């Protein structure tokens, strides 16, 4: 039986990774920031109680944050590092986004090298923000992004505003991870998972409407009528379902050939308009709050880059759910949390 460490298990994506790991027979230690979050996860997975334990890691930015978490008997063979801040309500991008992302990533790599010599692979949740350059002219029309691309954003640009800060946090953290492996030559290899906007159902034991994760917020806004006078531009135009993304983490952990590789995990294009169309078709109770036909509805820009997901399909064997299923399941989960009441 394989034993793995999963960081940030109270998050939207990691909660799906945790569920899949347990279903596949792994013994899992997870990290969260509070006792209350740990207890909610244990309660939700009672049937796996012999295979589940946790360590509190209150702030991944702190030196030595993971030193105890990586020590285990029986020992770990793999680690999935998902924890990293993803919210845009920050006043200081450096201390609130960039430092936790970079220090957290280097912290887990360093702790593993020092204290967990049995670990063979660390899968790191990076982002399409580490790949796509949002400043390419004409939205990158005519260009196809692959795992060979890096967003050119610098630390200085990352300090300018929260959304730059988030992009820089993901790019700099991932770069730091690859540099660590090259310079330190540890016993393990790494694989990075680079998703764009992630949509899909939220687990009721990690979410509430008031603390919904960042990437699903736009869908909650639509069903709460906040875009009635017009939907904003989509901002990002590629997406993936959280369940497919969770599976990609585990496939990247298990597949020998995945070591040393980045994986661009995306189903393809989406727009706010397409999300709104799915809600209009499937949830009559929310139609009155959606933008009128003559209002801006967040469609596609004129030119647009392409995204190549072929490595994820060929090497990991990943298949992708469509936007309709993902948005429908997300809205159902929001209704269960009380949306529309
Ligand atoms: P969530 O906000 O739901 O999850 C983030 C997790 O990281 C939470 O468990 C959070 O803990 C933990 N965390 C954040 N900062 C710290 C810190 N300083 N110390 C300890 N723990 C911390 O977001 P997602 O699930 O969406 O994101 C998970 C990962 O996926 C991140 O690495 C993110 O960058 C990446 N990603 C997400 C995308 C998306 O669209 N959702 C797209 C691309 C990449 P707590 O719950 O206690 O705050």
Coordinates of C-alpha atoms and ligand atoms in Angstrom, one line a residue:
X1 CA 0.0 0.0 0.0
X2 CA 1.3 3.4 -0.9
X3 CA 1.4 6.2 1.6
X4 CA 1.3 9.9 0.5
X5 CA 1.2 13.4 1.9
X6 CA -1.3 15.9 0.5
X7 CA -1.0 19.6 1.4
X8 CA -3.8 22.1 1.7
X9 CA -6.6 19.4 1.9
X10 CA -9.2 21.9 2.9
X11 CA -9.0 23.6 -0.5
X12 CA -11.4 23.2 -3.4
X13 CA -9.0 21.1 -5.6
X14 CA -7.2 19.2 -2.9
X15 CA -10.5 18.0 -1.4
X16 CA -11.2 16.2 -4.7
X17 CA -7.7 14.8 -4.8
X18 CA -8.1 13.5 -1.2
X19 CA -11.3 11.7 -2.1
X20 CA -9.8 10.1 -5.2
X21 CA -6.6 9.0 -3.3
X22 CA -8.7 7.3 -0.6
X23 CA -10.9 5.6 -3.2
X24 CA -7.8 4.3 -4.9
X25 CA -6.5 2.7 -1.7
X26 CA -3.8 5.1 -0.7
X27 CA -3.0 5.8 2.9
X28 CA -3.0 9.6 3.2
X29 CA -1.7 12.2 5.6
X30 CA -3.1 15.6 4.9
X31 CA -2.1 19.1 6.1
X32 CA -4.6 21.8 6.9
X33 CA -4.3 25.1 8.9
X34 CA -6.8 24.4 11.7
X35 CA -8.0 21.6 13.9
X36 CA -11.6 22.5 12.9
X37 CA -10.8 21.9 9.2
X38 CA -9.0 18.6 10.1
X39 CA -12.0 17.3 12.0
X40 CA -14.4 18.2 9.2
X41 CA -12.3 16.2 6.7
X42 CA -11.9 13.2 9.1
X43 CA -15.7 13.2 9.7
X44 CA -16.4 13.2 6.0
X45 CA -14.1 10.3 5.4
X46 CA -14.9 8.2 8.5
X47 CA -14.9 5.0 6.5
X48 CA -11.2 5.5 5.8
X49 CA -10.2 6.3 9.4
X50 CA -7.4 3.7 9.5
X51 CA -5.8 5.2 6.4
X52 CA -6.1 8.9 7.2
X53 CA -4.2 11.2 9.5
X54 CA -3.2 14.9 9.5
X55 CA -0.6 17.4 10.6
X56 CA -1.4 21.1 11.1
X57 CA 0.7 23.4 9.0
X58 CA -0.6 26.9 9.8
X59 CA 1.5 28.9 7.4
X60 CA 3.5 27.3 4.5
X61 CA 5.5 30.6 4.2
X62 CA 7.3 29.9 7.4
X63 CA 10.8 28.3 7.4
X64 CA 10.6 24.6 8.4
X65 CA 6.8 24.5 8.0
X66 CA 6.8 21.0 6.6
X67 CA 9.7 19.5 8.6
X68 CA 7.4 17.5 10.8
X69 CA 4.7 16.7 8.3
X70 CA 7.1 14.8 5.9
X71 CA 8.3 12.4 8.7
X72 CA 6.2 9.3 8.8
X73 CA 6.2 5.7 9.8
X74 CA 5.3 3.9 7.5
X75 CA 7.1 6.3 5.2
X76 CA 5.8 8.3 2.3
X77 CA 6.5 7.3 -1.3
X78 CA 4.9 10.4 -2.8
X79 CA 3.7 13.9 -2.0
X80 CA 1.1 16.1 -3.6
X81 CA 1.7 19.8 -2.9
X82 CA -1.5 21.6 -3.7
X83 CA -1.5 24.3 -0.9
X84 CA -0.9 27.8 -2.2
X85 CA -2.9 31.0 -1.8
X86 CA -5.5 31.7 -4.5
X87 CA -7.5 34.8 -3.7
X88 CA -7.3 38.3 -5.0
X89 CA -8.3 40.3 -2.0
X90 CA -4.8 41.1 -0.9
X91 CA -3.1 44.4 -0.1
X92 CA 0.5 43.1 -0.3
X93 CA 1.0 40.6 -3.2
X94 CA 4.5 39.9 -2.0
X95 CA 3.8 38.7 1.6
X96 CA 0.2 37.4 0.9
X97 CA 0.7 35.6 -2.4
X98 CA 4.3 35.3 -3.7
X99 CA 6.1 34.5 -0.5
X100 CA 3.7 31.7 0.6
X101 CA 3.8 30.2 -2.9
X102 CA 7.6 30.2 -3.3
X103 CA 8.5 29.5 0.3
X104 CA 5.8 26.8 0.6
X105 CA 7.1 25.0 -2.6
X106 CA 10.8 25.3 -1.6
X107 CA 9.8 24.3 2.0
X108 CA 8.3 21.0 1.0
X109 CA 11.1 20.2 -1.4
X110 CA 13.7 21.0 1.2
X111 CA 12.0 19.1 4.0
X112 CA 11.5 16.1 1.8
X113 CA 15.2 16.0 0.8
X114 CA 16.3 16.4 4.5
X115 CA 13.8 14.1 6.2
X116 CA 11.9 11.8 3.8
X117 CA 14.4 9.9 1.7
X118 CA 11.8 7.3 0.6
X119 CA 9.8 9.8 -1.4
X120 CA 10.1 9.2 -5.1
X121 CA 7.9 11.9 -6.6
X122 CA 6.4 15.2 -5.7
X123 CA 3.5 16.4 -7.8
X124 CA 3.1 20.2 -7.6
X125 CA -0.1 22.1 -8.5
X126 CA 1.2 24.9 -10.6
X127 CA -1.0 26.8 -13.0
X128 CA -1.5 27.9 -16.6
X129 CA -0.5 31.3 -15.1
X130 CA 3.0 29.9 -15.3
X131 CA 2.6 29.2 -19.0
X132 CA 0.3 31.8 -20.6
X133 CA 1.5 35.4 -21.2
X134 CA -1.6 37.5 -20.8
X135 CA 0.1 40.4 -22.5
X136 CA 0.7 38.8 -25.9
X137 CA -0.8 41.1 -28.6
X138 CA -4.3 40.3 -29.9
X139 CA -4.8 37.7 -27.0
X140 CA -2.1 35.5 -28.5
X141 CA -4.1 34.9 -31.7
X142 CA -2.3 32.4 -33.9
X143 CA -0.1 31.1 -31.0
X144 CA -0.5 27.6 -29.4
X145 CA 0.7 27.3 -25.8
X146 CA 2.4 24.1 -24.7
X147 CA 4.3 22.9 -21.7
X148 CA 7.4 24.5 -23.3
X149 CA 6.1 28.0 -22.6
X150 CA 6.7 30.2 -19.6
X151 CA 4.9 33.4 -18.7
X152 CA 7.6 36.1 -18.8
X153 CA 6.1 37.9 -15.7
X154 CA 8.8 39.1 -13.2
X155 CA 8.7 39.6 -9.5
X156 CA 8.6 43.4 -10.0
X157 CA 5.5 43.1 -12.2
X158 CA 4.0 40.7 -9.6
X159 CA 4.1 43.5 -7.1
X160 CA 1.9 45.8 -9.1
X161 CA -1.6 44.4 -8.3
X162 CA -3.2 41.3 -6.9
X163 CA -3.9 39.5 -10.2
X164 CA -0.3 40.1 -11.3
X165 CA 0.7 38.9 -7.8
X166 CA -1.1 35.6 -8.2
X167 CA 0.3 35.0 -11.7
X168 CA 3.9 35.8 -10.5
X169 CA 3.4 33.6 -7.4
X170 CA 2.6 30.5 -9.5
X171 CA 5.3 31.2 -12.1
X172 CA 8.0 31.9 -9.6
X173 CA 7.1 29.0 -7.3
X174 CA 7.2 26.5 -10.2
X175 CA 10.4 27.9 -11.5
X176 CA 11.9 27.6 -8.0
X177 CA 10.9 24.0 -7.9
X178 CA 12.6 23.1 -11.2
X179 CA 15.7 25.0 -10.2
X180 CA 15.7 23.1 -6.8
X181 CA 15.7 19.7 -8.5
X182 CA 18.4 20.7 -10.9
X183 CA 20.7 22.2 -8.3
X184 CA 20.0 19.9 -5.3
X185 CA 19.7 16.6 -7.2
X186 CA 17.4 15.0 -4.6
X187 CA 16.3 11.3 -4.5
X188 CA 12.9 12.3 -5.9
X189 CA 11.7 13.8 -9.2
X190 CA 8.8 16.3 -9.7
X191 CA 5.9 16.7 -12.0
X192 CA 3.9 19.9 -12.3
X193 CA 0.2 20.2 -13.1
X194 CA -0.7 23.4 -14.9
X195 CA -4.5 24.0 -15.0
X196 CA -6.3 27.2 -16.1
X197 CA -9.6 28.2 -14.5
X198 CA -11.0 25.3 -12.5
X199 CA -14.7 24.8 -12.3
X200 CA -16.9 22.0 -10.8
X201 CA -18.7 20.8 -7.7
X202 CA -17.6 21.9 -4.3
X203 CA -17.5 19.5 -1.4
X204 CA -20.0 20.6 1.2
X205 CA -17.5 19.8 4.1
X206 CA -14.9 22.2 2.8
X207 CA -17.1 25.0 1.5
X208 CA -19.7 27.5 2.4
X209 CA -21.3 30.1 0.1
X210 CA -19.5 32.9 2.0
X211 CA -16.1 31.3 1.6
X212 CA -16.4 29.9 -1.9
X213 CA -13.0 29.3 -3.6
X214 CA -12.0 32.0 -6.1
X215 CA -12.4 30.1 -9.4
X216 CA -16.0 29.2 -8.8
X217 CA -17.0 32.7 -7.6
X218 CA -18.2 33.9 -11.0
X219 CA -20.8 31.1 -11.2
X220 CA -22.2 32.0 -7.8
X221 CA -22.3 35.7 -8.9
X222 CA -24.3 34.7 -12.0
X223 CA -26.9 32.7 -10.1
X224 CA -27.2 35.5 -7.5
X225 CA -28.1 38.0 -10.2
X226 CA -24.9 40.0 -9.9
X227 CA -24.4 40.1 -13.7
X228 CA -28.0 41.0 -14.6
X229 CA -26.9 44.2 -16.2
X230 CA -24.0 42.5 -18.1
X231 CA -21.5 39.9 -17.5
X232 CA -17.8 40.9 -17.3
X233 CA -15.2 39.7 -19.8
X234 CA -14.1 36.2 -19.0
X235 CA -10.5 37.2 -18.4
X236 CA -9.3 33.6 -18.8
X237 CA -10.6 31.6 -21.8
X238 CA -9.5 28.0 -21.0
X239 CA -10.8 25.8 -18.2
X240 CA -10.9 22.3 -16.7
X241 CA -13.3 20.4 -14.4
X242 CA -12.0 19.9 -10.9
X243 CA -12.6 16.1 -11.0
X244 CA -10.4 15.7 -14.1
X245 CA -7.8 17.9 -12.6
X246 CA -7.8 15.9 -9.4
X247 CA -7.3 12.7 -11.4
X248 CA -4.4 14.2 -13.3
X249 CA -2.5 14.7 -10.1
X250 CA -2.8 11.1 -9.2
X251 CA -1.9 9.8 -12.7
X252 CA 1.1 12.1 -12.6
X253 CA 2.1 10.6 -9.3
X254 CA 1.7 7.0 -10.6
X255 CA 3.0 7.2 -14.1
X256 CA 6.8 6.6 -14.2
X257 CA 7.2 8.6 -17.3
X258 CA 5.5 11.7 -15.8
X259 CA 8.6 12.5 -13.7
X260 CA 10.4 15.7 -14.8
X261 CA 7.4 16.9 -16.9
X262 CA 4.9 19.7 -16.8
X263 CA 1.3 18.9 -17.7
X264 CA -1.0 21.5 -19.3
X265 CA -4.4 20.3 -18.0
X266 CA -7.3 21.9 -19.9
X267 CA -10.4 20.8 -21.6
X268 CA -10.4 23.8 -23.9
X269 CA -12.3 27.1 -24.3
X270 CA -15.0 28.5 -22.1
X271 CA -16.5 31.9 -21.8
X272 CA -18.8 33.6 -19.2
X273 CA -21.4 33.6 -22.0
X274 CA -21.2 29.8 -22.3
X275 CA -21.5 29.4 -18.5
X276 CA -24.6 31.6 -18.5
X277 CA -26.1 29.6 -21.4
X278 CA -25.7 26.4 -19.3
X279 CA -27.4 28.0 -16.3
X280 CA -30.2 29.3 -18.5
X281 CA -30.8 25.9 -20.0
X282 CA -30.7 23.9 -16.8
X283 CA -31.8 26.1 -13.9
X284 CA -35.1 28.0 -14.6
X285 CA -35.1 29.3 -11.0
X286 CA -32.0 31.4 -11.8
X287 CA -32.9 32.7 -15.3
X288 CA -34.4 36.0 -14.0
X289 CA -31.0 37.0 -12.5
X290 CA -29.0 36.3 -15.7
X291 CA -28.0 39.1 -18.2
X292 CA -30.7 40.1 -20.6
X293 CA -30.0 39.1 -24.2
X294 CA -29.0 42.7 -25.2
X295 CA -26.5 43.1 -22.3
X296 CA -22.8 42.3 -22.5
X297 CA -22.6 38.6 -21.8
X298 CA -18.9 37.9 -21.6
X299 CA -18.3 36.2 -24.9
X300 CA -15.0 35.5 -26.7
X301 CA -12.6 38.3 -27.8
X302 CA -11.8 38.5 -31.5
X303 CA -8.4 36.8 -31.5
X304 CA -7.4 34.1 -29.1
X305 CA -4.5 31.7 -28.4
X306 CA -4.8 27.9 -28.5
X307 CA -3.8 25.5 -25.8
X308 CA -2.2 22.1 -26.5
X309 CA -3.4 19.4 -24.0
X310 CA -2.1 16.5 -26.0
X311 CA 0.6 15.4 -23.4
X312 CA -2.1 15.0 -20.7
X313 CA -4.1 12.7 -23.0
X314 CA -1.3 10.7 -24.5
X315 CA 0.9 10.2 -21.4
X316 CA -1.6 10.3 -18.6
X317 CA -4.5 8.9 -20.6
X318 CA -6.7 11.8 -19.3
X319 CA -10.1 12.4 -20.7
X320 CA -12.1 15.6 -20.1
X321 CA -15.6 16.4 -19.0
X322 CA -17.5 19.1 -20.9
X323 CA -18.4 22.5 -19.6
X324 CA -22.2 21.7 -19.4
X325 CA -21.7 18.8 -17.0
X326 CA -19.2 20.8 -14.9
X327 CA -21.3 23.9 -14.5
X328 CA -24.4 21.9 -13.9
X329 CA -22.8 19.9 -11.1
X330 CA -21.3 23.1 -9.7
X331 CA -24.6 24.9 -9.6
X332 CA -26.3 21.8 -8.0
X333 CA -23.6 21.9 -5.3
X334 CA -24.1 25.6 -4.7
X335 CA -27.8 25.0 -4.3
X336 CA -27.1 22.3 -1.7
X337 CA -25.0 25.0 0.2
X338 CA -28.1 27.3 0.2
X339 CA -27.8 29.3 -3.0
X340 CA -31.2 30.6 -4.2
X341 CA -32.8 30.2 -0.8
Ligands
LIG1 P1 -8.3 27.1 -2.4 O1 -8.2 28.5 -1.9 O2 -9.6 26.4 -2.2 O3 -7.2 26.2 -1.7 C1 -6.0 26.7 -1.4 C2 -5.4 25.8 -0.2 O4 -4.1 26.3 0.2 C3 -6.3 25.9 1.0 O5 -6.3 24.6 1.6 C4 -5.6 26.9 1.9 O6 -5.9 26.8 3.3 C5 -4.1 26.6 1.6 N1 -3.3 27.7 1.9 C6 -3.2 28.9 1.2 N2 -2.3 29.7 1.8 C7 -1.8 29.0 2.8 C8 -0.8 29.3 3.8 N3 -0.1 30.5 3.8 N4 -0.5 28.4 4.7 C9 -1.1 27.2 4.7 N5 -2.0 26.8 3.8 C10 -2.4 27.7 2.9 O7 -7.9 27.1 -3.9 P2 -7.8 26.0 -5.0 O8 -8.2 24.7 -4.5 O9 -8.5 26.5 -6.2 O10 -6.3 26.0 -5.3 C11 -5.4 25.0 -5.0 C12 -4.2 25.1 -5.9 O11 -4.5 25.1 -7.3 C13 -3.3 26.4 -5.7 O12 -2.0 26.0 -5.7 C14 -3.8 27.2 -6.8 O13 -2.8 28.2 -7.2 C15 -3.9 26.2 -7.9 N6 -4.7 26.5 -9.1 C16 -6.0 26.8 -8.9 C17 -6.8 27.1 -10.0 C18 -8.3 27.4 -9.9 O14 -8.9 27.9 -10.9 N7 -8.9 27.0 -8.8 C19 -6.2 27.3 -11.3 C20 -4.8 27.0 -11.4 C21 -4.1 26.6 -10.3 P3 -7.2 27.4 3.9 O15 -8.4 26.7 3.3 O16 -7.1 27.2 5.3 O17 -7.2 28.9 3.5

